[in-house]
Amino acid sequence: IWFWKNKAAKAVDMNAKGFGTLKAQEHQDVKAKGVYSNGTWKVVFSRDLSTGHAEEDVQITPGQFISIAFAVWDGRKDGAGDLVE
């Protein structure tokens, strides 16, 4: 899980093995940069395709299919739980 929050100004590389098990990885390989302009956020995540930490990260091979999912949380809309500081 690649997590970014504007206040922290950095990405966090995390793993979870079920509900309530989310934790930061030992090796932080992901970088992120976010820019807000004209009412729109743009965030770019980057990481080497191969990290050397196969136990923590998927190792990406060009041309090979991998599953991916995205989630976005709008902090202005009555968030609760772990998503609120």
Coordinates of C-alpha atoms in Angstrom, one line a residue:
I1 CA 0.0 0.0 0.0
W2 CA 1.4 3.3 -1.0
F3 CA 0.1 6.1 1.2
W4 CA 0.5 9.9 0.8
K5 CA -0.8 12.7 2.9
N6 CA -0.2 16.4 2.1
K7 CA 0.7 17.3 5.7
A8 CA 3.5 14.7 5.8
A9 CA 4.8 15.7 2.4
K10 CA 6.1 12.1 1.8
A11 CA 4.9 8.7 0.9
V12 CA 4.7 5.7 3.3
D13 CA 5.2 2.2 2.0
M14 CA 2.9 -0.1 4.0
N15 CA 1.5 -3.7 4.1
A16 CA -1.6 -5.3 5.5
K17 CA -2.7 -8.9 5.9
G18 CA -6.3 -8.2 6.8
F19 CA -8.5 -5.6 8.5
G20 CA -6.7 -3.7 11.2
T21 CA -3.2 -5.0 10.4
L22 CA -1.9 -2.0 8.4
K23 CA 1.7 -1.1 9.3
A24 CA 4.7 0.7 7.7
Q25 CA 7.3 -1.5 6.0
E26 CA 10.8 -1.7 7.3
H27 CA 12.2 -0.5 3.9
Q28 CA 10.6 2.7 2.6
D29 CA 11.1 2.5 -1.2
V30 CA 8.3 4.7 -2.4
K31 CA 8.5 8.5 -3.1
A32 CA 5.6 10.8 -3.8
K33 CA 5.2 14.4 -4.8
G34 CA 1.8 16.3 -4.7
V35 CA 0.9 19.6 -6.2
Y36 CA -2.4 21.5 -5.7
S37 CA -3.3 23.9 -8.5
N38 CA -6.6 25.4 -9.7
G39 CA -8.7 23.2 -7.3
T40 CA -7.1 19.9 -8.4
W41 CA -4.5 17.7 -6.7
K42 CA -1.9 15.9 -8.8
V43 CA 0.2 13.2 -6.9
V44 CA 2.9 11.2 -8.6
F45 CA 4.3 8.0 -6.9
S46 CA 7.6 6.5 -7.9
R47 CA 9.6 3.4 -7.0
D48 CA 12.2 1.2 -8.6
L49 CA 10.6 -1.8 -10.5
S50 CA 12.7 -4.2 -8.4
T51 CA 13.3 -3.2 -4.8
G52 CA 15.3 -6.1 -3.5
H53 CA 12.7 -6.6 -0.8
A54 CA 10.4 -9.3 -2.3
E55 CA 9.0 -10.2 1.1
E56 CA 7.6 -6.6 1.3
D57 CA 7.1 -5.4 -2.3
V58 CA 5.8 -6.8 -5.6
Q59 CA 8.7 -7.0 -8.0
I60 CA 7.6 -5.4 -11.3
T61 CA 8.7 -7.0 -14.6
P62 CA 8.1 -4.9 -17.7
G63 CA 5.4 -6.5 -19.9
Q64 CA 4.1 -8.7 -17.1
F65 CA 0.5 -8.0 -15.8
I66 CA 0.0 -7.0 -12.2
S67 CA -3.2 -6.1 -10.4
I68 CA -3.6 -2.6 -9.1
A69 CA -6.3 -0.6 -7.2
F70 CA -6.7 3.0 -6.2
A71 CA -8.5 4.6 -3.2
V72 CA -8.9 8.3 -2.6
W73 CA -10.3 9.8 0.6
D74 CA -11.7 13.4 0.8
G75 CA -10.9 14.6 4.3
R76 CA -13.5 17.3 4.1
K77 CA -16.4 14.8 4.2
D78 CA -16.9 13.6 7.8
G79 CA -14.1 11.0 7.8
A80 CA -13.7 8.7 10.8
G81 CA -11.4 6.1 12.2
D82 CA -7.8 5.7 11.1
L83 CA -8.2 8.3 8.3
V84 CA -8.6 11.2 10.7
E85 CA -5.7 12.8 12.6

